[in-house]
Amino acid sequence: EDQVTQSPEALRLQEGESSSLNCSYTVSGLRGLFWYRQDPGKGPEFLFTLYSAGEEKEKERLKATLTKKESFLHITAPKPEDSATYLCAVQGGVSDSGYALNFGKGTSLLVTP
Amino acid sequence: DSGVTQTPKHLITATGQRVTLRCSPRSGDLSVYWYQQSLDQGLQFLIQYYNGEERAKGNILERFSAQQFPDLHSELNLSSLELGDSALYFCASSALLGAGELFFGEGSRLTVL
């Protein structure tokens, strides 16, 4: 069974203080690893897809990386508007759940001025 | 705006009752997913439809059912409601069957009293 574990559960940063969020996963036949951002009262919003170990994707202050067992979301010089919950999800080989994404519980990030 | 519309946004009902949640996917998207989000469980996959047909099932209770209509909108029916069914219910859509980039609606918050 696919498992996704995110750490830490919550993270508080000062504006400009860089850090990383972790996503550890076990999956049978990884098709893709996905990062989403969720603001309070909103649905998750897609950020990145990573397909294979060694791959990296960047968007503004965010960079996602992937190894065979985990993914990191690096946040460089964060701003208060980066405050949100960041969700990691994996998509494995076809199963009873089809190709549905299996989400972790998320990391709640708060960036203070 | 993701282009996915969910109604109602909020719903308060009593135990034992039945409710219907509605989802209109992004224009052109054939695949619809339903997810349940609670504080302790995170985002849990319930069921997926593709072009009117059920394609995958997750941890969906027998008291819950769904369908996708010819115009591609989808409904999630929750019956014999229990206190533990209180949660946010998200609909997501994608263009392709196995896509990992999902577009989420803003959710329907169900409170069972």
Short mmCIF file of C-alpha atoms in Angstrom, two decimals:
data_model
loop_
_atom_site.label_atom_id
_atom_site.label_comp_id
_atom_site.label_asym_id
_atom_site.label_seq_id
_atom_site.Cartn_x
_atom_site.Cartn_y
_atom_site.Cartn_z
CA GLU A 1 0.00 0.00 0.00
CA ASP A 2 1.25 3.45 -0.92
CA GLN A 3 2.33 5.62 2.00
CA VAL A 4 3.19 9.29 2.11
CA THR A 5 4.59 10.94 5.24
CA GLN A 6 5.27 14.64 5.43
CA SER A 7 7.39 16.44 7.98
CA PRO A 8 7.31 18.63 9.86
CA GLU A 9 3.58 18.91 10.47
CA ALA A 10 3.96 22.64 11.03
CA LEU A 11 6.75 25.10 10.38
CA ARG A 12 7.09 28.73 11.32
CA LEU A 13 9.67 30.84 9.52
CA GLN A 14 10.72 34.44 9.58
CA GLU A 15 10.51 36.23 6.27
CA GLY A 16 13.71 35.49 4.37
CA GLU A 17 14.55 32.38 6.44
CA SER A 18 15.02 29.50 3.98
CA SER A 19 14.00 25.94 4.86
CA SER A 20 12.90 22.60 3.44
CA LEU A 21 9.81 20.45 3.75
CA ASN A 22 10.13 16.68 3.54
CA CYS A 23 7.95 14.06 1.90
CA SER A 24 8.88 10.41 2.43
CA TYR A 25 7.05 7.85 0.35
CA THR A 26 6.67 4.19 -0.41
CA VAL A 27 4.90 3.27 -3.61
CA SER A 28 4.73 0.39 -6.01
CA GLY A 29 5.91 1.69 -9.35
CA LEU A 30 6.09 5.47 -9.03
CA ARG A 31 4.37 7.20 -11.91
CA GLY A 32 4.79 10.64 -10.41
CA LEU A 33 5.22 12.68 -7.24
CA PHE A 34 3.24 15.86 -6.95
CA TRP A 35 3.34 18.96 -4.78
CA TYR A 36 0.24 21.02 -4.13
CA ARG A 37 -0.37 24.18 -2.16
CA GLN A 38 -3.57 24.64 -0.16
CA ASP A 39 -4.70 27.97 1.27
CA PRO A 40 -7.25 28.05 4.11
CA GLY A 41 -10.77 27.48 2.84
CA LYS A 42 -9.55 26.62 -0.65
CA GLY A 43 -8.91 23.52 -2.67
CA PRO A 44 -5.36 22.32 -3.32
CA GLU A 45 -3.51 24.01 -6.18
CA PHE A 46 -1.01 22.12 -8.29
CA LEU A 47 2.63 23.18 -8.05
CA PHE A 48 5.01 20.52 -9.44
CA THR A 49 5.29 17.06 -10.91
CA LEU A 50 8.46 14.98 -10.49
CA TYR A 51 8.84 11.69 -12.34
CA SER A 52 12.25 10.25 -11.55
CA ALA A 53 15.04 10.41 -8.99
CA GLY A 54 17.35 13.34 -9.54
CA GLU A 55 14.71 15.49 -11.14
CA GLU A 56 14.25 19.08 -9.93
CA LYS A 57 11.58 21.68 -10.66
CA GLU A 58 11.55 25.35 -9.71
CA LYS A 59 8.92 28.03 -9.46
CA GLU A 60 9.73 31.42 -7.96
CA ARG A 61 10.99 30.76 -4.41
CA LEU A 62 10.12 27.05 -4.49
CA LYS A 63 12.25 24.16 -5.68
CA ALA A 64 11.17 20.53 -5.55
CA THR A 65 13.62 17.64 -5.67
CA LEU A 66 13.16 13.88 -5.79
CA THR A 67 15.12 10.84 -4.64
CA LYS A 68 14.05 7.20 -4.65
CA LYS A 69 12.56 7.48 -1.18
CA GLU A 70 11.74 11.13 -0.57
CA SER A 71 11.09 14.54 -2.00
CA PHE A 72 12.00 17.93 -0.65
CA LEU A 73 10.32 21.25 -1.20
CA HIS A 74 12.92 23.93 -0.65
CA ILE A 75 11.67 27.42 0.10
CA THR A 76 14.23 30.16 -0.46
CA ALA A 77 13.81 33.54 1.21
CA PRO A 78 10.10 32.98 1.88
CA LYS A 79 7.57 35.78 2.05
CA PRO A 80 4.37 35.95 4.12
CA GLU A 81 2.35 35.12 1.00
CA ASP A 82 4.04 31.71 0.93
CA SER A 83 2.11 30.80 4.08
CA ALA A 84 -0.08 27.81 3.24
CA THR A 85 -0.31 24.06 3.69
CA TYR A 86 1.92 22.16 1.28
CA LEU A 87 0.72 18.72 0.26
CA CYS A 88 2.75 15.94 -1.28
CA ALA A 89 1.07 13.17 -3.27
CA VAL A 90 2.23 10.07 -5.10
CA GLN A 91 0.76 8.23 -8.03
CA GLY A 92 1.68 4.59 -8.28
CA GLY A 93 0.96 1.81 -10.69
CA VAL A 94 -2.65 1.00 -11.44
CA SER A 95 -4.51 -0.54 -8.52
CA ASP A 96 -8.06 -0.68 -7.18
CA SER A 97 -7.68 3.06 -6.76
CA GLY A 98 -6.80 3.43 -10.41
CA TYR A 99 -4.28 6.20 -10.80
CA ALA A 100 -5.69 8.29 -7.97
CA LEU A 101 -3.24 10.42 -6.05
CA ASN A 102 -2.36 9.36 -2.51
CA PHE A 103 -1.80 12.48 -0.41
CA GLY A 104 0.23 13.09 2.70
CA LYS A 105 -1.27 15.06 5.58
CA GLY A 106 0.67 18.17 4.65
CA THR A 107 3.01 20.69 6.23
CA SER A 108 1.43 23.89 7.48
CA LEU A 109 3.85 26.74 6.79
CA LEU A 110 3.58 30.14 8.43
CA VAL A 111 5.93 32.90 7.33
CA THR A 112 5.98 35.94 9.58
CA PRO A 113 7.18 39.43 8.59
CA ASP B 1 -10.06 30.13 -10.14
CA SER B 2 -9.57 26.44 -11.01
CA GLY B 3 -12.68 26.26 -13.17
CA VAL B 4 -14.18 23.53 -10.98
CA THR B 5 -17.43 24.49 -9.29
CA GLN B 6 -18.81 22.81 -6.20
CA THR B 7 -22.13 23.38 -4.48
CA PRO B 8 -23.13 23.89 -1.78
CA LYS B 9 -20.13 25.50 -0.09
CA HIS B 10 -21.49 24.79 3.38
CA LEU B 11 -24.04 22.29 4.58
CA ILE B 12 -25.27 21.58 8.09
CA THR B 13 -27.49 18.58 8.67
CA ALA B 14 -28.43 16.03 11.29
CA THR B 15 -27.36 12.44 11.83
CA GLY B 16 -29.29 9.94 9.75
CA GLN B 17 -29.98 12.41 6.96
CA ARG B 18 -28.95 12.28 3.30
CA VAL B 19 -27.22 15.00 1.31
CA THR B 20 -26.08 15.49 -2.26
CA LEU B 21 -22.95 17.39 -3.23
CA ARG B 22 -22.57 18.65 -6.76
CA CYS B 23 -19.51 19.24 -8.92
CA SER B 24 -19.05 20.79 -12.33
CA PRO B 25 -15.60 19.99 -13.74
CA ARG B 26 -13.44 22.30 -15.81
CA SER B 27 -14.67 22.71 -19.33
CA GLY B 28 -13.47 19.78 -21.39
CA ASP B 29 -12.28 17.64 -18.47
CA LEU B 30 -13.65 14.11 -18.60
CA SER B 31 -12.27 12.81 -15.32
CA VAL B 32 -13.79 13.68 -11.95
CA TYR B 33 -12.40 12.68 -8.57
CA TRP B 34 -13.99 12.99 -5.14
CA TYR B 35 -11.82 13.41 -2.05
CA GLN B 36 -12.68 13.75 1.62
CA GLN B 37 -10.51 15.95 3.85
CA SER B 38 -10.62 15.77 7.62
CA LEU B 39 -8.17 17.13 10.17
CA ASP B 40 -6.91 13.73 11.29
CA GLN B 41 -6.97 11.83 8.00
CA GLY B 42 -5.91 14.39 5.44
CA LEU B 43 -7.11 14.08 1.86
CA GLN B 44 -8.63 10.65 1.24
CA PHE B 45 -9.57 9.45 -2.23
CA LEU B 46 -13.17 8.32 -2.52
CA ILE B 47 -14.05 7.63 -6.13
CA GLN B 48 -13.24 8.53 -9.72
CA TYR B 49 -15.40 8.80 -12.82
CA TYR B 50 -14.24 9.16 -16.39
CA ASN B 51 -16.65 10.15 -19.13
CA GLY B 52 -19.61 8.87 -17.20
CA GLU B 53 -18.14 5.58 -16.03
CA GLU B 54 -16.81 4.65 -12.62
CA ARG B 55 -13.08 3.98 -12.98
CA ALA B 56 -11.64 3.63 -9.50
CA LYS B 57 -12.70 3.38 -5.89
CA GLY B 58 -10.86 4.35 -2.78
CA ASN B 59 -11.99 4.31 0.83
CA ILE B 60 -15.59 5.11 0.04
CA LEU B 61 -18.19 3.91 2.51
CA GLU B 62 -21.15 1.86 1.31
CA ARG B 63 -23.40 4.68 2.56
CA PHE B 64 -21.81 6.94 -0.03
CA SER B 65 -22.40 6.80 -3.77
CA ALA B 66 -21.64 8.94 -6.75
CA GLN B 67 -22.38 9.31 -10.42
CA GLN B 68 -21.28 11.33 -13.40
CA PHE B 69 -23.93 12.55 -15.79
CA PRO B 70 -23.81 12.92 -19.60
CA ASP B 71 -22.99 16.62 -19.25
CA LEU B 72 -20.00 15.48 -17.11
CA HIS B 73 -21.12 17.05 -13.88
CA SER B 74 -20.92 14.72 -10.90
CA GLU B 75 -22.85 14.22 -7.69
CA LEU B 76 -21.74 12.61 -4.44
CA ASN B 77 -24.57 11.23 -2.33
CA LEU B 78 -24.01 10.71 1.37
CA SER B 79 -26.70 8.87 3.31
CA SER B 80 -27.38 7.75 6.89
CA LEU B 81 -25.00 10.47 7.95
CA GLU B 82 -22.92 10.09 11.08
CA LEU B 83 -21.01 12.65 13.11
CA GLY B 84 -17.76 11.30 11.69
CA ASP B 85 -18.82 12.21 8.17
CA SER B 86 -18.28 15.87 8.98
CA ALA B 87 -15.48 16.96 6.67
CA LEU B 88 -14.56 18.93 3.60
CA TYR B 89 -15.47 17.16 0.38
CA PHE B 90 -13.45 18.13 -2.67
CA CYS B 91 -14.10 17.47 -6.28
CA ALA B 92 -11.20 17.57 -8.71
CA SER B 93 -11.06 17.21 -12.46
CA SER B 94 -8.46 16.42 -15.07
CA ALA B 95 -8.43 16.12 -18.82
CA LEU B 96 -6.79 12.72 -18.95
CA LEU B 97 -7.59 9.48 -17.16
CA GLY B 98 -4.25 9.05 -15.40
CA ALA B 99 -3.28 12.69 -15.00
CA GLY B 100 -1.60 13.78 -11.80
CA GLU B 101 -2.27 17.45 -12.27
CA LEU B 102 -5.71 17.81 -10.79
CA PHE B 103 -7.82 20.93 -10.62
CA PHE B 104 -9.69 21.15 -7.34
CA GLY B 105 -12.87 22.98 -6.50
CA GLU B 106 -13.18 24.98 -3.31
CA GLY B 107 -14.93 22.16 -1.53
CA SER B 108 -18.19 21.54 0.26
CA ARG B 109 -17.95 21.72 4.04
CA LEU B 110 -20.35 19.24 5.62
CA THR B 111 -21.23 19.48 9.28
CA VAL B 112 -23.29 16.68 10.79
CA LEU B 113 -24.88 17.50 14.15
#
